[in-house]
PDB file of C-alpha atoms in Angstrom:
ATOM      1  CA  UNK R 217       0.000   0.000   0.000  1.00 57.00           C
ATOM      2  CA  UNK R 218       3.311   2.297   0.552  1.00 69.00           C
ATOM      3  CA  UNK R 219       4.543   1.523  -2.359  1.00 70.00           C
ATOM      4  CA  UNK R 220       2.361   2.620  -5.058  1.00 65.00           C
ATOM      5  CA  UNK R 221       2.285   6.453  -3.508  1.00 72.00           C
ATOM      6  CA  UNK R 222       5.864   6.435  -3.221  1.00 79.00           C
ATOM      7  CA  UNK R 223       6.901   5.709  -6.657  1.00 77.00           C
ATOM      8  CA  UNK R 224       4.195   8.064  -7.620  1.00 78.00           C
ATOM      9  CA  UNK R 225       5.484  11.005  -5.730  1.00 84.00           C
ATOM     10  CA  UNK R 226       9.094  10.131  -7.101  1.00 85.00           C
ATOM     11  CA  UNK R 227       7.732   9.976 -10.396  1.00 82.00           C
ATOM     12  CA  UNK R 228       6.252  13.788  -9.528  1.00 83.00           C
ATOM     13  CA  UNK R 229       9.177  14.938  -8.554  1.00 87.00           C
ATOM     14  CA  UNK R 230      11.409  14.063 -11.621  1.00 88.00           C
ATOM     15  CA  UNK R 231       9.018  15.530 -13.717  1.00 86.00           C
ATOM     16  CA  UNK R 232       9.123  18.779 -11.778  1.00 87.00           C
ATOM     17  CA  UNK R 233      13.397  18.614 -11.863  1.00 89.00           C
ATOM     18  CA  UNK R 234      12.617  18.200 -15.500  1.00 88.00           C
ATOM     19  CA  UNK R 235       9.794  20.746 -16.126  1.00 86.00           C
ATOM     20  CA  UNK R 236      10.677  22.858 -19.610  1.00 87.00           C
ATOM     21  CA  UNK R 237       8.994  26.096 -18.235  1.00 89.00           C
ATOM     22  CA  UNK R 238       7.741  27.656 -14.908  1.00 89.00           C
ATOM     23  CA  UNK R 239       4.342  26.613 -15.538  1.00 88.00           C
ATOM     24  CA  UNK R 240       4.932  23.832 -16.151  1.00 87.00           C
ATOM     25  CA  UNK R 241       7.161  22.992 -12.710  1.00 88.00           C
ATOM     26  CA  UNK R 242       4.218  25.062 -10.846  1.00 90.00           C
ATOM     27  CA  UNK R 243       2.114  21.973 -11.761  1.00 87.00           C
ATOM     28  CA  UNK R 244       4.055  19.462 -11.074  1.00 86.00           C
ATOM     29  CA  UNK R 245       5.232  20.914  -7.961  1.00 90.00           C
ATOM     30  CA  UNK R 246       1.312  21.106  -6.917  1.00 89.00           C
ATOM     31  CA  UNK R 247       0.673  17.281  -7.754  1.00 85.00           C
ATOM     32  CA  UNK R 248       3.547  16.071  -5.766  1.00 87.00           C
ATOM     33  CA  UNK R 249       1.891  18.265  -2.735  1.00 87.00           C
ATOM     34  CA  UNK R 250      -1.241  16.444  -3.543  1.00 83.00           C
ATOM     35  CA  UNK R 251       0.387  13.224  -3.289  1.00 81.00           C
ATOM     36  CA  UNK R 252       2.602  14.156  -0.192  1.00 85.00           C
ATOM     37  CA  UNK R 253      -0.978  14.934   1.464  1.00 83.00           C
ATOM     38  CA  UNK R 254      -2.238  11.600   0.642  1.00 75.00           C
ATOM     39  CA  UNK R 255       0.497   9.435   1.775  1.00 79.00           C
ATOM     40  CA  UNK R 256       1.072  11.338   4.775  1.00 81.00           C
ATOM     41  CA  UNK R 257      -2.738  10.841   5.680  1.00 71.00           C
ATOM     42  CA  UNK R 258      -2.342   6.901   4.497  1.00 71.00           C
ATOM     43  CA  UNK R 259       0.591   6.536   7.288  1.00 78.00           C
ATOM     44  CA  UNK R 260      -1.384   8.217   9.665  1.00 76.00           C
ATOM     45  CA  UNK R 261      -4.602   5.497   9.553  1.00 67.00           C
ATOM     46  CA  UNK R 262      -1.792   2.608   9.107  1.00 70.00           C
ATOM     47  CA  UNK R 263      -0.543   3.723  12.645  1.00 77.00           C
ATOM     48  CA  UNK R 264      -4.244   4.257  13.862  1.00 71.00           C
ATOM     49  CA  UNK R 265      -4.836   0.864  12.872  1.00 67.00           C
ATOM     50  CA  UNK R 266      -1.535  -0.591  14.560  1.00 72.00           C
ATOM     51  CA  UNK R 267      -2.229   0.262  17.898  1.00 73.00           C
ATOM     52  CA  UNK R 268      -5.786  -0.979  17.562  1.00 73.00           C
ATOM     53  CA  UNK R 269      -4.446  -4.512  16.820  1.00 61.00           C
ATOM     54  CA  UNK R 270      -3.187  -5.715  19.801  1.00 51.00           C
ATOM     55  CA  UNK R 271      -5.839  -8.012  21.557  1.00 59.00           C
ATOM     56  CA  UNK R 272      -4.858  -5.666  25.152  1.00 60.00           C
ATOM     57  CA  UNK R 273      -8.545  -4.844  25.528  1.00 67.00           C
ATOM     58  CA  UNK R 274      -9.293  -1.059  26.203  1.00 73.00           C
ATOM     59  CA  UNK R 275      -6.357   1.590  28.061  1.00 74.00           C
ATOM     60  CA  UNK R 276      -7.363   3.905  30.532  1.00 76.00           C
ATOM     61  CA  UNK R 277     -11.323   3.091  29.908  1.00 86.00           C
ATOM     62  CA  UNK R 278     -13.695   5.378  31.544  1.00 93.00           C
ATOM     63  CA  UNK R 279     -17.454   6.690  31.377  1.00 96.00           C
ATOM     64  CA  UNK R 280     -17.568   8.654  28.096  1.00 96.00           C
ATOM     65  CA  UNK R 281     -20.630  11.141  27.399  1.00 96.00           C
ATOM     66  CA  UNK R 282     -21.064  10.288  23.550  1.00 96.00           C
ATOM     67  CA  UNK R 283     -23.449  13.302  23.046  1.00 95.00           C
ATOM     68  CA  UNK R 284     -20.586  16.420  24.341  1.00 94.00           C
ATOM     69  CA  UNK R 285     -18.267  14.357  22.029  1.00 95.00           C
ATOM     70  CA  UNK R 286     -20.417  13.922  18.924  1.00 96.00           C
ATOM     71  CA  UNK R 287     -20.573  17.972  19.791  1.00 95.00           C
ATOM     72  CA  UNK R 288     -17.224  18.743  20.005  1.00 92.00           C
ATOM     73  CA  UNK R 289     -16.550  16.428  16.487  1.00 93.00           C
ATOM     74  CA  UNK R 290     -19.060  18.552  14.466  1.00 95.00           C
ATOM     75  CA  UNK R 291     -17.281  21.517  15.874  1.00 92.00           C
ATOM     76  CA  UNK R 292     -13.896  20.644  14.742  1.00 89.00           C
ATOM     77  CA  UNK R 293     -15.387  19.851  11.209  1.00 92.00           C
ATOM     78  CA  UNK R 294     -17.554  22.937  11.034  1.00 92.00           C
ATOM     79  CA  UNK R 295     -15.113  24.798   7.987  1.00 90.00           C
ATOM     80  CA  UNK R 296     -15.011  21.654   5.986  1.00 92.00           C
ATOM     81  CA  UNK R 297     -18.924  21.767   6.291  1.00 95.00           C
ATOM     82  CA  UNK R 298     -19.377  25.376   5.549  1.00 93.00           C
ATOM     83  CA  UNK R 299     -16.710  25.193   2.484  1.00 93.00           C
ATOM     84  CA  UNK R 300     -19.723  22.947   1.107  1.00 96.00           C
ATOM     85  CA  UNK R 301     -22.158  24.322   2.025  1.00 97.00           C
ATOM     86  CA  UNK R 302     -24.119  21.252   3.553  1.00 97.00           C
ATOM     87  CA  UNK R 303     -27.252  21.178   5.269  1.00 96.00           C
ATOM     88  CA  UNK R 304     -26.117  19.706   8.593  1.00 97.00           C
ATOM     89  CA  UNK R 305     -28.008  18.615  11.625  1.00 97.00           C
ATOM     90  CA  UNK R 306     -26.615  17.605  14.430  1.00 97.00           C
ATOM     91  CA  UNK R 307     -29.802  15.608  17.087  1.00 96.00           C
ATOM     92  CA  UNK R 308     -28.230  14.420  20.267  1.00 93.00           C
ATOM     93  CA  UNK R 309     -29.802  13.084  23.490  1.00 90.00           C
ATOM     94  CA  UNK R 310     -28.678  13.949  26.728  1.00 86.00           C
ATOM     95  CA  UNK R 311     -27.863  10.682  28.788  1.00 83.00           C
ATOM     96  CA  UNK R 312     -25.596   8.641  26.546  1.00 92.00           C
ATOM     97  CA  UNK R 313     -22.927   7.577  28.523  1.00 94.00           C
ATOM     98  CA  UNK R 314     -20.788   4.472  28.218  1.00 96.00           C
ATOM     99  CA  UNK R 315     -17.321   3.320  29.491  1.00 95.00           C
ATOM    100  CA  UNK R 316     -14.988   3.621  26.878  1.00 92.00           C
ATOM    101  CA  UNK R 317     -11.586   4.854  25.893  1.00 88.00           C
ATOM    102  CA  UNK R 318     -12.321   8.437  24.548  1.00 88.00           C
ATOM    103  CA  UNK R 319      -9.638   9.000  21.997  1.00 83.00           C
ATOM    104  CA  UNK R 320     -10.661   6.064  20.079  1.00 86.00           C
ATOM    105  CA  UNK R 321     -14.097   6.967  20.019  1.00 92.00           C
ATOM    106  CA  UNK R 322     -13.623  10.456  19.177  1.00 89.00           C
ATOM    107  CA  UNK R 323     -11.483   8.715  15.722  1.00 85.00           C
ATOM    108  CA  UNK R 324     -14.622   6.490  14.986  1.00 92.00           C
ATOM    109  CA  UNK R 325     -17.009   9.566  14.854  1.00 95.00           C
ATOM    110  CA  UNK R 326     -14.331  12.117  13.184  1.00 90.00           C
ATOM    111  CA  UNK R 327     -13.735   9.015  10.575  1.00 90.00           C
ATOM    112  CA  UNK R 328     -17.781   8.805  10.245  1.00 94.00           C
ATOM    113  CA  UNK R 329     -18.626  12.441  10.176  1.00 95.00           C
ATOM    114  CA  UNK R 330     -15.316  12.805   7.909  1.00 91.00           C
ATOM    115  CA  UNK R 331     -16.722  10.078   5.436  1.00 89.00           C
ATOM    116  CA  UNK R 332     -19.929  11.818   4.547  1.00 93.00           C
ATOM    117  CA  UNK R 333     -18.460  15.606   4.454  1.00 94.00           C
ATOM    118  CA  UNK R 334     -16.106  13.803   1.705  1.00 90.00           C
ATOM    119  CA  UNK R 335     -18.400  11.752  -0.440  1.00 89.00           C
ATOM    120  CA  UNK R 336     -21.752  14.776   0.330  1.00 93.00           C
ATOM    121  CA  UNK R 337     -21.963  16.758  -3.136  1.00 93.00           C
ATOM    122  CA  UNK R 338     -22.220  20.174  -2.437  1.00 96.00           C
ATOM    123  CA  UNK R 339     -25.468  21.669  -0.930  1.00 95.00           C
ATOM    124  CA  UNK R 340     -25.947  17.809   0.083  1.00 94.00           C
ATOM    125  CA  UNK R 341     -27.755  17.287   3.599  1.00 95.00           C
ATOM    126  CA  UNK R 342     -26.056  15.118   6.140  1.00 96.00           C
ATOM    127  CA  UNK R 343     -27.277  14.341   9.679  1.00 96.00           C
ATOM    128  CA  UNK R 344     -25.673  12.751  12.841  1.00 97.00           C
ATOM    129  CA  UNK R 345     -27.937  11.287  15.431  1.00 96.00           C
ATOM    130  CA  UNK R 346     -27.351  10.205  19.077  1.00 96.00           C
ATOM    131  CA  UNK R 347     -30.487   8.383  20.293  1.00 94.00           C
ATOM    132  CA  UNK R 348     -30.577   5.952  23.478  1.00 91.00           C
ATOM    133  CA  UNK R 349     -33.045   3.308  23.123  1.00 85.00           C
ATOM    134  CA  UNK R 350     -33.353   0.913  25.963  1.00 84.00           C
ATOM    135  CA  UNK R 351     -29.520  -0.274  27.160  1.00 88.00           C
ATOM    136  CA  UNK R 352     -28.060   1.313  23.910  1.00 93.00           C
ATOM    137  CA  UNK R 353     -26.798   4.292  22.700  1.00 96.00           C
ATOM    138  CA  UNK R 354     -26.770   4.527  18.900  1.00 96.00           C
ATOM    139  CA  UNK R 355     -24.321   6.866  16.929  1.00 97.00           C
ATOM    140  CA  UNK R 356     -25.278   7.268  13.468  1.00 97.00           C
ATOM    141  CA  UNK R 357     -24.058   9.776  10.176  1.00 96.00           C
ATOM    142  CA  UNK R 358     -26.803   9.522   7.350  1.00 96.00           C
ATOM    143  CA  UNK R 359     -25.937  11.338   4.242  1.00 95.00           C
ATOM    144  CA  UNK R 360     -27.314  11.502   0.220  1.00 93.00           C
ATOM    145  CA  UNK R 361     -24.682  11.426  -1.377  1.00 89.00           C
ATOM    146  CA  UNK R 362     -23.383   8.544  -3.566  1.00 88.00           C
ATOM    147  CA  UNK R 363     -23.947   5.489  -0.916  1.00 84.00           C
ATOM    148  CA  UNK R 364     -22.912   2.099  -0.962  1.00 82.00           C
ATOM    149  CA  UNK R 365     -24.405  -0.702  -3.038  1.00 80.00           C
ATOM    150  CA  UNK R 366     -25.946  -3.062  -0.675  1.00 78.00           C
ATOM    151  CA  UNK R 367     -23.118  -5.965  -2.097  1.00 74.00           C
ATOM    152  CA  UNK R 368     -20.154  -3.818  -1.154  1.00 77.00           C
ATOM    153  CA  UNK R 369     -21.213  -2.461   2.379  1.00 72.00           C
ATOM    154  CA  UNK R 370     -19.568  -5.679   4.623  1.00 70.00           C
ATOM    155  CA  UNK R 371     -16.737  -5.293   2.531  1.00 66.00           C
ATOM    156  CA  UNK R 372     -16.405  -1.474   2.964  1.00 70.00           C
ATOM    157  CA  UNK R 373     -15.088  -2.575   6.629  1.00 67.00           C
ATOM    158  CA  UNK R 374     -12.207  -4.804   5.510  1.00 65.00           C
ATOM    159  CA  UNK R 375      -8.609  -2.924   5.072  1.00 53.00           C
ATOM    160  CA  UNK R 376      -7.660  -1.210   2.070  1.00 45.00           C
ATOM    161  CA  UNK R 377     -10.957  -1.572   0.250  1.00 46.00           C
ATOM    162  CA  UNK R 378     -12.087   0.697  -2.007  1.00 53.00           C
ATOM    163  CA  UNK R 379     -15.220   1.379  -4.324  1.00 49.00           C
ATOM    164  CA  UNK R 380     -14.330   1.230  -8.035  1.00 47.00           C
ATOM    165  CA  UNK R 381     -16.569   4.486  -8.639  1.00 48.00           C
ATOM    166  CA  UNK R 382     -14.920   6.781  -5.490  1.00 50.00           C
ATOM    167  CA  UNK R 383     -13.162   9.678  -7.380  1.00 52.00           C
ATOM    168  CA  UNK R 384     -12.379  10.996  -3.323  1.00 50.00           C
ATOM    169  CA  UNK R 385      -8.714  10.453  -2.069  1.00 49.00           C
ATOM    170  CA  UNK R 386      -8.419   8.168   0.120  1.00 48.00           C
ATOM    171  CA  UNK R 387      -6.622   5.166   2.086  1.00 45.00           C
ATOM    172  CA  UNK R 388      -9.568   2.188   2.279  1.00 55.00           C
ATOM    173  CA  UNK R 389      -9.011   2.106   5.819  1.00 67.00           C
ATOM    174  CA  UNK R 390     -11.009   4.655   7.458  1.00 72.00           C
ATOM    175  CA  UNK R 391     -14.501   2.399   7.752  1.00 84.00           C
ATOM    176  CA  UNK R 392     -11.811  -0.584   9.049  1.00 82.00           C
ATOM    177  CA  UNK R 393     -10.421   1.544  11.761  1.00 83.00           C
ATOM    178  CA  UNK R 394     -13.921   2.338  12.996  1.00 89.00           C
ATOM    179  CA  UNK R 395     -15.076  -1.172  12.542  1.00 88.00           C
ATOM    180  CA  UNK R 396     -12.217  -1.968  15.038  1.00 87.00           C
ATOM    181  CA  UNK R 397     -12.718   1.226  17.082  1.00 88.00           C
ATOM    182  CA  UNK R 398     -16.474  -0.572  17.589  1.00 91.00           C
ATOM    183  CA  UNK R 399     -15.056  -3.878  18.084  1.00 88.00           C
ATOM    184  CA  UNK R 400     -12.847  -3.432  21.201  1.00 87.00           C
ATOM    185  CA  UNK R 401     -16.088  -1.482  22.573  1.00 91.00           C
ATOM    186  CA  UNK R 402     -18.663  -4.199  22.264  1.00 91.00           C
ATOM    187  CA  UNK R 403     -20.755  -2.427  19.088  1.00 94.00           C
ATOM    188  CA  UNK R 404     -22.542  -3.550  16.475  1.00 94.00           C
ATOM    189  CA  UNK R 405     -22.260  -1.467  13.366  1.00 92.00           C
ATOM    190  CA  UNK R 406     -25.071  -1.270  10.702  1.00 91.00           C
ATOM    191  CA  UNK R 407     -24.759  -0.302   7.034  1.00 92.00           C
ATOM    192  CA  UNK R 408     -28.299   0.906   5.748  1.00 90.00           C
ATOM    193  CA  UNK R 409     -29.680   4.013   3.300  1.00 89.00           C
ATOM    194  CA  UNK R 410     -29.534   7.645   4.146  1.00 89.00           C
ATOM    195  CA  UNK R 411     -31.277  10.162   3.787  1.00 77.00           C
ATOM    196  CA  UNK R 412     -34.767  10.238   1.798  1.00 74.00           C
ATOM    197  CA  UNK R 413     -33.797   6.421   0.796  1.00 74.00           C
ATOM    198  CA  UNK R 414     -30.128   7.618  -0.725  1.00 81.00           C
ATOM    199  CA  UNK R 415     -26.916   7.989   0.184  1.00 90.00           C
ATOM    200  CA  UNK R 416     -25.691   6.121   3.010  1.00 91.00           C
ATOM    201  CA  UNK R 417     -26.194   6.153   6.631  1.00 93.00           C
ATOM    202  CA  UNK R 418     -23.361   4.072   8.874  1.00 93.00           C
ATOM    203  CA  UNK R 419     -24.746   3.543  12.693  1.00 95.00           C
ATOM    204  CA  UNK R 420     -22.731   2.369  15.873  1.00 96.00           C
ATOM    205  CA  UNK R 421     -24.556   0.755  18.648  1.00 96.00           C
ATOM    206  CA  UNK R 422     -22.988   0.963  22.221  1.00 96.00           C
ATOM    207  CA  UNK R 423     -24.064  -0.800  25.563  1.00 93.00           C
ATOM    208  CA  UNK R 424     -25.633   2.647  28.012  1.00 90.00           C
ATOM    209  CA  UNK R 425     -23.847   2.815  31.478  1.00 87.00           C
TER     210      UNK R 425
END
């Protein structure tokens, strides 16, 4: 998975020691920033995913509230969703608590909030839900934007996978670090449609303190 960025940035580079003209150079010079950004972000979720690996259970696990950290995600994404210009909604209930370790869940709702500010066209609604319902608290993003056909969406949570038709940079492993993020918490995730029957909408059940 290194290796294919690599050679393409070195490829980007020797085309920009080579450029003829100024212009030229600028270009290049831009496309091997583009791919610097890329495979700087894929070493980033390769070292997410390493320390989720080891079967050590959850460090420094505590009561979590879900809903002031679903708050505080939105927040930190609030210029990529105004650069859009996406309807946005943000519903949370008050009482979702869980034990947890809170870094890792604030990276499985960044990654799922992330996702559908990515893959929203622009003027595109998304919106992120925190409901309890009985002994659960469910997390969910629902978005119309592309989606995921119904034969790809297990698959979307293996490593490295990505959809033929995604024209959005990416790594494939986003979806697997949350699956994993969910896994050493005791979730169930669920794949399903988003909004007004398109799109996509990705939910995360937890067990309520």
């Amino acid at each position: 998975e290194l290796r294919t960025p690599l050679a393409a940035l070195q490829a980007q580079l020797q085309v920009a020691l080579r450029a003829r003209d100024e212009g030229e150079r600028e270009r290049s010079l831009t496309q091997l920033q583009c791919g610097l950004t890329r495979a700087s972000h894929l070493v980033d979720q390769m070292l997410q995913l390493a320390r989720l690996d080891p079967e050590s259970g959850l460090p420094d696990s505590q009561p979590v509230d879900l809903s002031m950290l679903a708050e505080d995600v939105c927040a930190e994404l609030g210029t990529a969703i105004l650069d859009k210009n996406l309807d946005f909604d943000l519903q949370a209930s008050a009482g979702c608590t869980i034990t947890g370790q809170p870094d890792w869940l604030r990276v499985l709702m960044r990654n799922l909030v992330d996702n559908a500010i990515r893959y929203t066209p622009p003027g595109g609604k998304i919106v992120v839900r925190l409901n309890v319902e009985q002994n659960a608290c469910r997390f969910s993003v629902s978005d119309n934007g592309p989606g995921i056909p119904v034969a790809e969406r297990d698959a979307v949570l293996r490593r490295f996978h990505r959809l033929n038709h995604q024209d959005q940079p990416g790594s494939g492993l986003g979806l697997s670090i949350v699956s994993r993020i969910a896994e050493l918490h005791g979730a169930q995730i669920q794949l399903g449609d988003g909004e007004a029957a398109s799109g996509l909408s990705i939910s995360v059940s937890f067990r309520k303190n």
